[in-house]
Coordinates of C-alpha atoms in Angstrom, one line a residue:
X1 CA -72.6 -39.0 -93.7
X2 CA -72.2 -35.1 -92.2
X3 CA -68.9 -34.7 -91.1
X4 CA -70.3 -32.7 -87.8
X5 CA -72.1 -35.7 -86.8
X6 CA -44.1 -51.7 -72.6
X7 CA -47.2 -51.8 -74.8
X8 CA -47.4 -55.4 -74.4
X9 CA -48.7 -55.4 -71.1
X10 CA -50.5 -51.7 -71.0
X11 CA -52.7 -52.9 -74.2
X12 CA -55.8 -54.7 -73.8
X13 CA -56.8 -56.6 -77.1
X14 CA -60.1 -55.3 -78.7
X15 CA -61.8 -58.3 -77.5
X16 CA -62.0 -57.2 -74.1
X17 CA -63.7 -54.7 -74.1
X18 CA -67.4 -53.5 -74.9
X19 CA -68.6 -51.5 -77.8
X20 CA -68.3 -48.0 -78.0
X21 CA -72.3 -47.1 -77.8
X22 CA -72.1 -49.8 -74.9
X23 CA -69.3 -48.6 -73.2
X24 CA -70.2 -46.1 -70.1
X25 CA -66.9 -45.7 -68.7
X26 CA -63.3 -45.3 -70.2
X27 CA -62.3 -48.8 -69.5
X28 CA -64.5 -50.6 -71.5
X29 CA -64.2 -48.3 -74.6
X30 CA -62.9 -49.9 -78.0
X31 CA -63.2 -48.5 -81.6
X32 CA -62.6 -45.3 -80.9
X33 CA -59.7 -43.0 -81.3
X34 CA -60.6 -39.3 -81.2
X35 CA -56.9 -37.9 -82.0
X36 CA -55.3 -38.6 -85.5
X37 CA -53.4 -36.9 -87.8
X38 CA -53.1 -37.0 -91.8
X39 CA -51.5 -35.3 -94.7
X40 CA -53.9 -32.1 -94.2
X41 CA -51.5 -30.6 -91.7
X42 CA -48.2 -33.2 -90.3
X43 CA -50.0 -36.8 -90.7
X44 CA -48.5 -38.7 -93.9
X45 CA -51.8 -40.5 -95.0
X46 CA -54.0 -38.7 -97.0
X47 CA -57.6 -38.5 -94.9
X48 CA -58.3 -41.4 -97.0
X49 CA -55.8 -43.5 -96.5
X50 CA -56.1 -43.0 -92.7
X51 CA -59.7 -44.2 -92.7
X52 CA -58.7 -47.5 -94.2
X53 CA -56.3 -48.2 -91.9
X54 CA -58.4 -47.2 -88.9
X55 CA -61.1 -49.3 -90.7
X56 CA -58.5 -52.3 -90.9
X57 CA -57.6 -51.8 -87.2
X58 CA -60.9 -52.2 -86.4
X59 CA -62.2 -48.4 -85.4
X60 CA -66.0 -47.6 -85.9
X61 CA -65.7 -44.1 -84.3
X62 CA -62.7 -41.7 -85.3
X63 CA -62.4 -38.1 -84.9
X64 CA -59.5 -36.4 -87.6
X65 CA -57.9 -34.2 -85.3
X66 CA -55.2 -32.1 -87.9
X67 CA -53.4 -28.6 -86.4
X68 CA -55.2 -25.4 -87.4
X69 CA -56.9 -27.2 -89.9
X70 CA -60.7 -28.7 -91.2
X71 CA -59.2 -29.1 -94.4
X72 CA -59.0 -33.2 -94.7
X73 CA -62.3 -33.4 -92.5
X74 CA -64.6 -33.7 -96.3
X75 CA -62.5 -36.7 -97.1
X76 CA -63.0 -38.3 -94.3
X77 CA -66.3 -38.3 -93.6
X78 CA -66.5 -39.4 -97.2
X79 CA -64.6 -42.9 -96.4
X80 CA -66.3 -42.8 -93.6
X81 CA -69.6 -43.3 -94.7
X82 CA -68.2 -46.2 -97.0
X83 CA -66.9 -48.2 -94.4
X84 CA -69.9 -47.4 -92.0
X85 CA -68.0 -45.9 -89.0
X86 CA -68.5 -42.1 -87.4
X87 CA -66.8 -39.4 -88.0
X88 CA -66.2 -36.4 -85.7
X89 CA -65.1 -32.9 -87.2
X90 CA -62.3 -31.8 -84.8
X91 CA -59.4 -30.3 -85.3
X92 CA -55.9 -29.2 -82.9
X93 CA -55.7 -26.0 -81.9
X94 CA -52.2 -24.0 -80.6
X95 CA -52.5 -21.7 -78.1
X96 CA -50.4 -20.1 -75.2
X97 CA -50.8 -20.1 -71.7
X98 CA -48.1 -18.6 -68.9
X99 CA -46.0 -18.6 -72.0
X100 CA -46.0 -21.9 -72.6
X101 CA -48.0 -23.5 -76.2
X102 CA -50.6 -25.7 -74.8
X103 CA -53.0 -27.5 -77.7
X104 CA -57.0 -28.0 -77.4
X105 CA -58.5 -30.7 -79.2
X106 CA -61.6 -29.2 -80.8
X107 CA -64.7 -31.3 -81.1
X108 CA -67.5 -30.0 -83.0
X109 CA -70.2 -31.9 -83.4
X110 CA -72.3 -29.5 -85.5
X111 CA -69.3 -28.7 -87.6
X112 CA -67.4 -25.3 -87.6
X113 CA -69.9 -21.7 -87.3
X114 CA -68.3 -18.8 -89.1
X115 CA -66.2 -17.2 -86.9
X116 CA -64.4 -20.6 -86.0
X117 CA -63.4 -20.6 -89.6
X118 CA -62.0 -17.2 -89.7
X119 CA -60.1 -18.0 -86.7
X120 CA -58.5 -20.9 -88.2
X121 CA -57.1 -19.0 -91.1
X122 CA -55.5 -16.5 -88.7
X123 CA -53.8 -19.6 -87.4
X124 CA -53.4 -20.8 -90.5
X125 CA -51.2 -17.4 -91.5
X126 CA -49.5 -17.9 -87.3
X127 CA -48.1 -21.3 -88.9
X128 CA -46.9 -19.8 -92.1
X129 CA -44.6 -17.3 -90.6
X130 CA -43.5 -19.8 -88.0
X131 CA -42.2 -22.3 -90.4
X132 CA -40.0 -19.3 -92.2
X133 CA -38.8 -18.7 -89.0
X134 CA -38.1 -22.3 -88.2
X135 CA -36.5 -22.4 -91.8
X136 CA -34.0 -19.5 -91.1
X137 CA -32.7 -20.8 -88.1
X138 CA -32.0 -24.4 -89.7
X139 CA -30.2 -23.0 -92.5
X140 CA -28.1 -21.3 -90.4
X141 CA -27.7 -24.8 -88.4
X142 CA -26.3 -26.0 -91.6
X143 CA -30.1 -27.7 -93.3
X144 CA -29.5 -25.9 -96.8
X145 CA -33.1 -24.7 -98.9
X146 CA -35.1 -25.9 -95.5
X147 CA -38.2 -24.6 -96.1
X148 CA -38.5 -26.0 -99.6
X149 CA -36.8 -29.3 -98.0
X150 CA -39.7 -29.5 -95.4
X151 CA -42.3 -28.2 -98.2
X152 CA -40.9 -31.0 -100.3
X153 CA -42.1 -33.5 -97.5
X154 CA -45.2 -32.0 -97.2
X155 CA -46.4 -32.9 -101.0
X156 CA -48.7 -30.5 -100.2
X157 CA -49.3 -26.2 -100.1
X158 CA -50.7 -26.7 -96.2
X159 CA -49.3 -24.7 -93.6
X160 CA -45.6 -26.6 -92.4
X161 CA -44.9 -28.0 -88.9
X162 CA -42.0 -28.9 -87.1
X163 CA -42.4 -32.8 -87.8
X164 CA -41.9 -31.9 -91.5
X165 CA -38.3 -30.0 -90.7
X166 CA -37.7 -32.9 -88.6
X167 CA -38.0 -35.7 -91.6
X168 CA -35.9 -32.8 -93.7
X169 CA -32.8 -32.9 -91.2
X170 CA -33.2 -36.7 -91.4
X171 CA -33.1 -36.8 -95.0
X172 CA -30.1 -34.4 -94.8
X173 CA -28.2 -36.6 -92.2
X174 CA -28.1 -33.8 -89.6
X175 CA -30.0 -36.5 -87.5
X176 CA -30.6 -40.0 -87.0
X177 CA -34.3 -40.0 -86.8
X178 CA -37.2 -37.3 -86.1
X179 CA -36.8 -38.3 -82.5
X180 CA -33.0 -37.5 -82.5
X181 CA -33.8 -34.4 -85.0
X182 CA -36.5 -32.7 -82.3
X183 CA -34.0 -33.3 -79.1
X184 CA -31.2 -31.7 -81.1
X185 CA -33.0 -28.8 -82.9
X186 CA -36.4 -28.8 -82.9
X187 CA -37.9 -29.4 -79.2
X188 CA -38.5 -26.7 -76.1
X189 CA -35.4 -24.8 -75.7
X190 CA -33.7 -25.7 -78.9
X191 CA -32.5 -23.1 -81.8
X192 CA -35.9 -24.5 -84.1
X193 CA -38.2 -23.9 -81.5
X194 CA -39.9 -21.1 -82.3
X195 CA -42.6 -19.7 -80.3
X196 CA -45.4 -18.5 -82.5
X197 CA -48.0 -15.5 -80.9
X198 CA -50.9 -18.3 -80.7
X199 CA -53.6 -17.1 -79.3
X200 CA -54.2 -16.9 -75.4
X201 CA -56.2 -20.4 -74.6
X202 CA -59.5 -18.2 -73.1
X203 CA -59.4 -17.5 -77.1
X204 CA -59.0 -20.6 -78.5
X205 CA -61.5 -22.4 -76.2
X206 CA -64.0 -19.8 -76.8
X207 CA -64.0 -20.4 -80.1
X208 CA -65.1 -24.0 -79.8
X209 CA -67.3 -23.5 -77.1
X210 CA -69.6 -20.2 -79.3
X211 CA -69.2 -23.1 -82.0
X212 CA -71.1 -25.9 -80.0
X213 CA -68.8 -27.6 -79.8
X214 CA -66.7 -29.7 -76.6
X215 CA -63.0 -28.4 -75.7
X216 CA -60.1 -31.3 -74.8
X217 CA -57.1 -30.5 -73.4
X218 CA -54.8 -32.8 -75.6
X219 CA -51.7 -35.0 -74.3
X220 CA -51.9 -33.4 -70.4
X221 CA -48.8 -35.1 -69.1
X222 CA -46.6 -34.1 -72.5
X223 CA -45.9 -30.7 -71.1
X224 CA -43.9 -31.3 -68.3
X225 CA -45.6 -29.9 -65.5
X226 CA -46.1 -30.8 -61.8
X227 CA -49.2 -31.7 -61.0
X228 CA -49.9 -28.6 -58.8
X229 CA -49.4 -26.8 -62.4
X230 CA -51.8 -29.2 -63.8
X231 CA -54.1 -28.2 -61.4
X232 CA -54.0 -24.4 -62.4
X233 CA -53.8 -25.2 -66.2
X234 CA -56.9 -27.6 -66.0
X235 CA -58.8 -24.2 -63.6
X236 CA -58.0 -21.6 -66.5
X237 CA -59.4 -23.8 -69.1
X238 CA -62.5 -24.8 -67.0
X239 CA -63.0 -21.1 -66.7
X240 CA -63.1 -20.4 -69.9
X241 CA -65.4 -22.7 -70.7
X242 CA -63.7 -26.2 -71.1
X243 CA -64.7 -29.8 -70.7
X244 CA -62.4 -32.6 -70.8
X245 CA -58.8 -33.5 -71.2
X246 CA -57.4 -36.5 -72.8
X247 CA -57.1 -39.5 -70.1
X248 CA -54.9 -41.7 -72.4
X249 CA -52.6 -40.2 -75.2
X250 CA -50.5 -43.1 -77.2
X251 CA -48.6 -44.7 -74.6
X252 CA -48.3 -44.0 -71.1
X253 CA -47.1 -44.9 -68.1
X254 CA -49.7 -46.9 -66.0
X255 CA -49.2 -45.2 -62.3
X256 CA -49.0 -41.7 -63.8
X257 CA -52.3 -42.3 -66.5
X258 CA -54.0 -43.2 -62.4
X259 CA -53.0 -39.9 -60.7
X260 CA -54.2 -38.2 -64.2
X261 CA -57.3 -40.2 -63.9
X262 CA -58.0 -38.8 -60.2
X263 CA -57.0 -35.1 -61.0
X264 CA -59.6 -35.3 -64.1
X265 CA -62.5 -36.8 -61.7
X266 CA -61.5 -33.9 -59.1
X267 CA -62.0 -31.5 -61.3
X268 CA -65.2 -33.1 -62.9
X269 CA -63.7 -33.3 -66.4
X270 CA -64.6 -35.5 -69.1
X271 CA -61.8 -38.2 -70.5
X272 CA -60.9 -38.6 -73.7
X273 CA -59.2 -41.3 -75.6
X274 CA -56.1 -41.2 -78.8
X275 CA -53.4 -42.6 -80.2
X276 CA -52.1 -38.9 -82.0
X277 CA -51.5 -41.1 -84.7
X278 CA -49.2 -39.5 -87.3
X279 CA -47.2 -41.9 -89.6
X280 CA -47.9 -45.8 -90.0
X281 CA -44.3 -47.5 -89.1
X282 CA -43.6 -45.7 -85.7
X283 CA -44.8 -46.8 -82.3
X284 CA -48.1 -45.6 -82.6
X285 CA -51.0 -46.9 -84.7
X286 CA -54.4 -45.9 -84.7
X287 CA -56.4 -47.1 -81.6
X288 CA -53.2 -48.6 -80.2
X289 CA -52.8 -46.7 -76.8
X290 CA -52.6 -47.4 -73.1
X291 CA -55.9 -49.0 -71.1
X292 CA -57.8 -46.1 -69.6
X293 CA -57.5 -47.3 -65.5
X294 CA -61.3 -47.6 -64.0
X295 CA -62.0 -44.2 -63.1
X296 CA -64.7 -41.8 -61.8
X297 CA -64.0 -39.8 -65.1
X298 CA -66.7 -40.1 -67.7
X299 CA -66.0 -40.9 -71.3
X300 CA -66.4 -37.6 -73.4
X301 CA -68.6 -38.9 -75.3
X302 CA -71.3 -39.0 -72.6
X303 CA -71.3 -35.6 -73.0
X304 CA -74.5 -34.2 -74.3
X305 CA -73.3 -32.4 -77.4
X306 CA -72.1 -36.1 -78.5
X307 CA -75.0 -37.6 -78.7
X308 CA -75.6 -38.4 -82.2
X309 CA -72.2 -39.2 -82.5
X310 CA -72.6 -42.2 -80.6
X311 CA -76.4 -43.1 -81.0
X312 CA -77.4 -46.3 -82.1
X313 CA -77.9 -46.2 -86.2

């Protein structure tokens, strides 16, 4: 197969709702997850591994979604193929806007062209002198040998985030749990945030649009904006060529995923659906997120470009 072709109550069972390929609004969607994470950038499956479990959880389309990176994308489409369910190549890409790191989820249909290749290296080399950054500032926080702490993690040579820093400071008691470890010293504002010169989001959704490929806003409500900033973040990234935003990321909150719902329809975007699964034992597993409320918004993959992606076999 080409690899370019309280929870209780927000969750409806998989039963519910229609298949995918049947499915023309966000409601009725199931077996799809287009935003996971594994071991080729701060997941801690291998590509693999994550295909079996979204195979076990009952996926049939899955897009692996890692930062900066198409290097697990192979793999997947590998397993894929076993198992019988689509893959989409996609990847997360950092950028900045009014100073603030905003990432696009990158689908590409027809793969990666040349130039989005080259581009993810540069971010690639962005991410390396971040994490030495990051792994200055913890040592001086008292996290002794950080970066080969968080490289240790890693099991791998692939550019470091912060979630692997986070599991380091856990391991070294300095917190409780990644949650605690990010509120203390890794989230906006604190001494491990570093801000990396990402490239300017006109940039970065070029990229994926010259590549044919569809641009997502990921996780909209995770910034903490107002709305009216909303508004002018979702404008910039239409005029540069975007198309949708994620409706539903993981868990949310069921009156604020509505007004979401309504600002994507007013600005005629398409919704997309995922969990931003990273780490099998947390809250999140793949294709467990909030319902998508019945909307005006259509489902990204009635987009034209994802056509084959959904077909019929």
């Amino acid at each position: 197969m080409s690899v370019a072709a309280s929870h209780s109550e927000n969750t409806a069972a998989p039963s519910e709702r229609a298949p995918l390929t049947a499915a023309t609004s966000l409601d009725e969607a199931r077996g799809i997850d287009l935003h996971l994470h594994s071991r080729a950038s701060d997941g801690r499956l291998t590509p693999s591994e994550l295909v079996d479990l979204c195979h076990a959880k009952g996926l049939s389309h899955i897009a692996l979604t890692d930062h900066d990176t198409l290097a697990g994308v192979a793999e997947a489409g590998e397993r894929c193929a076993h198992h019988g369910m689509r893959l989409l190549c996609a990847s997360e890409l950092s950028c900045q806007w009014r100073g603030m790191t905003i990432h696009i989820v990158a689908l590409l249909p027809q793969g990666p062209n040349a130039a989005f290749t080259a581009s993810l290296e540069g971010l690639a080399e962005a991410r390396v002198r971040r994490a030495e950054e990051i792994a200055r500032r913890l040592q001086k926080l008292g996290l002794d040998d950080a970066l080969a702490r968080a490289r240790a993690i890693a099991g791998s040579e692939r550019p470091l985030g912060r979630p692997d820093f986070a599991q380091a400071l856990v391991d070294a008691g300095l917190a409780a749990d990644r949650q605690a470890a990010f509120k203390r010293y890794l989230g906006a504002g604190k001494r491990g945030d570093v801000k990396t010169h990402w490239p300017a989001l006109e940039t970065v959704v070029g990229w994926i649009v010259e590549a044919g490929g569809v641009a997502v806003v990921a996780h909209p409500l995770r910034y903490g904006m107002t709305r009216r900033k909303r508004d002018l973040l979702f404008e910039a990234f239409i005029g540069a060529g975007g198309q949708a935003a994620e409706l539903v990321s993981g868990y949310q909150n069921r009156d604020t995923t509505f007004d979401l719902a309504r600002q994507l329809a007013h600005h005629e975007l398409y919704g997309s659906l995922g969990s931003d699964f990273h780490f099998p034992g947390g809250a999140l597993a793949p294709g467990t997120l909030s319902p998508a409320p019945r909307s005006h918004v259509r489902p990204v993959w009635a987009h034209p470009a994802l056509a084959d992606f959904v077909a019929p076999r």
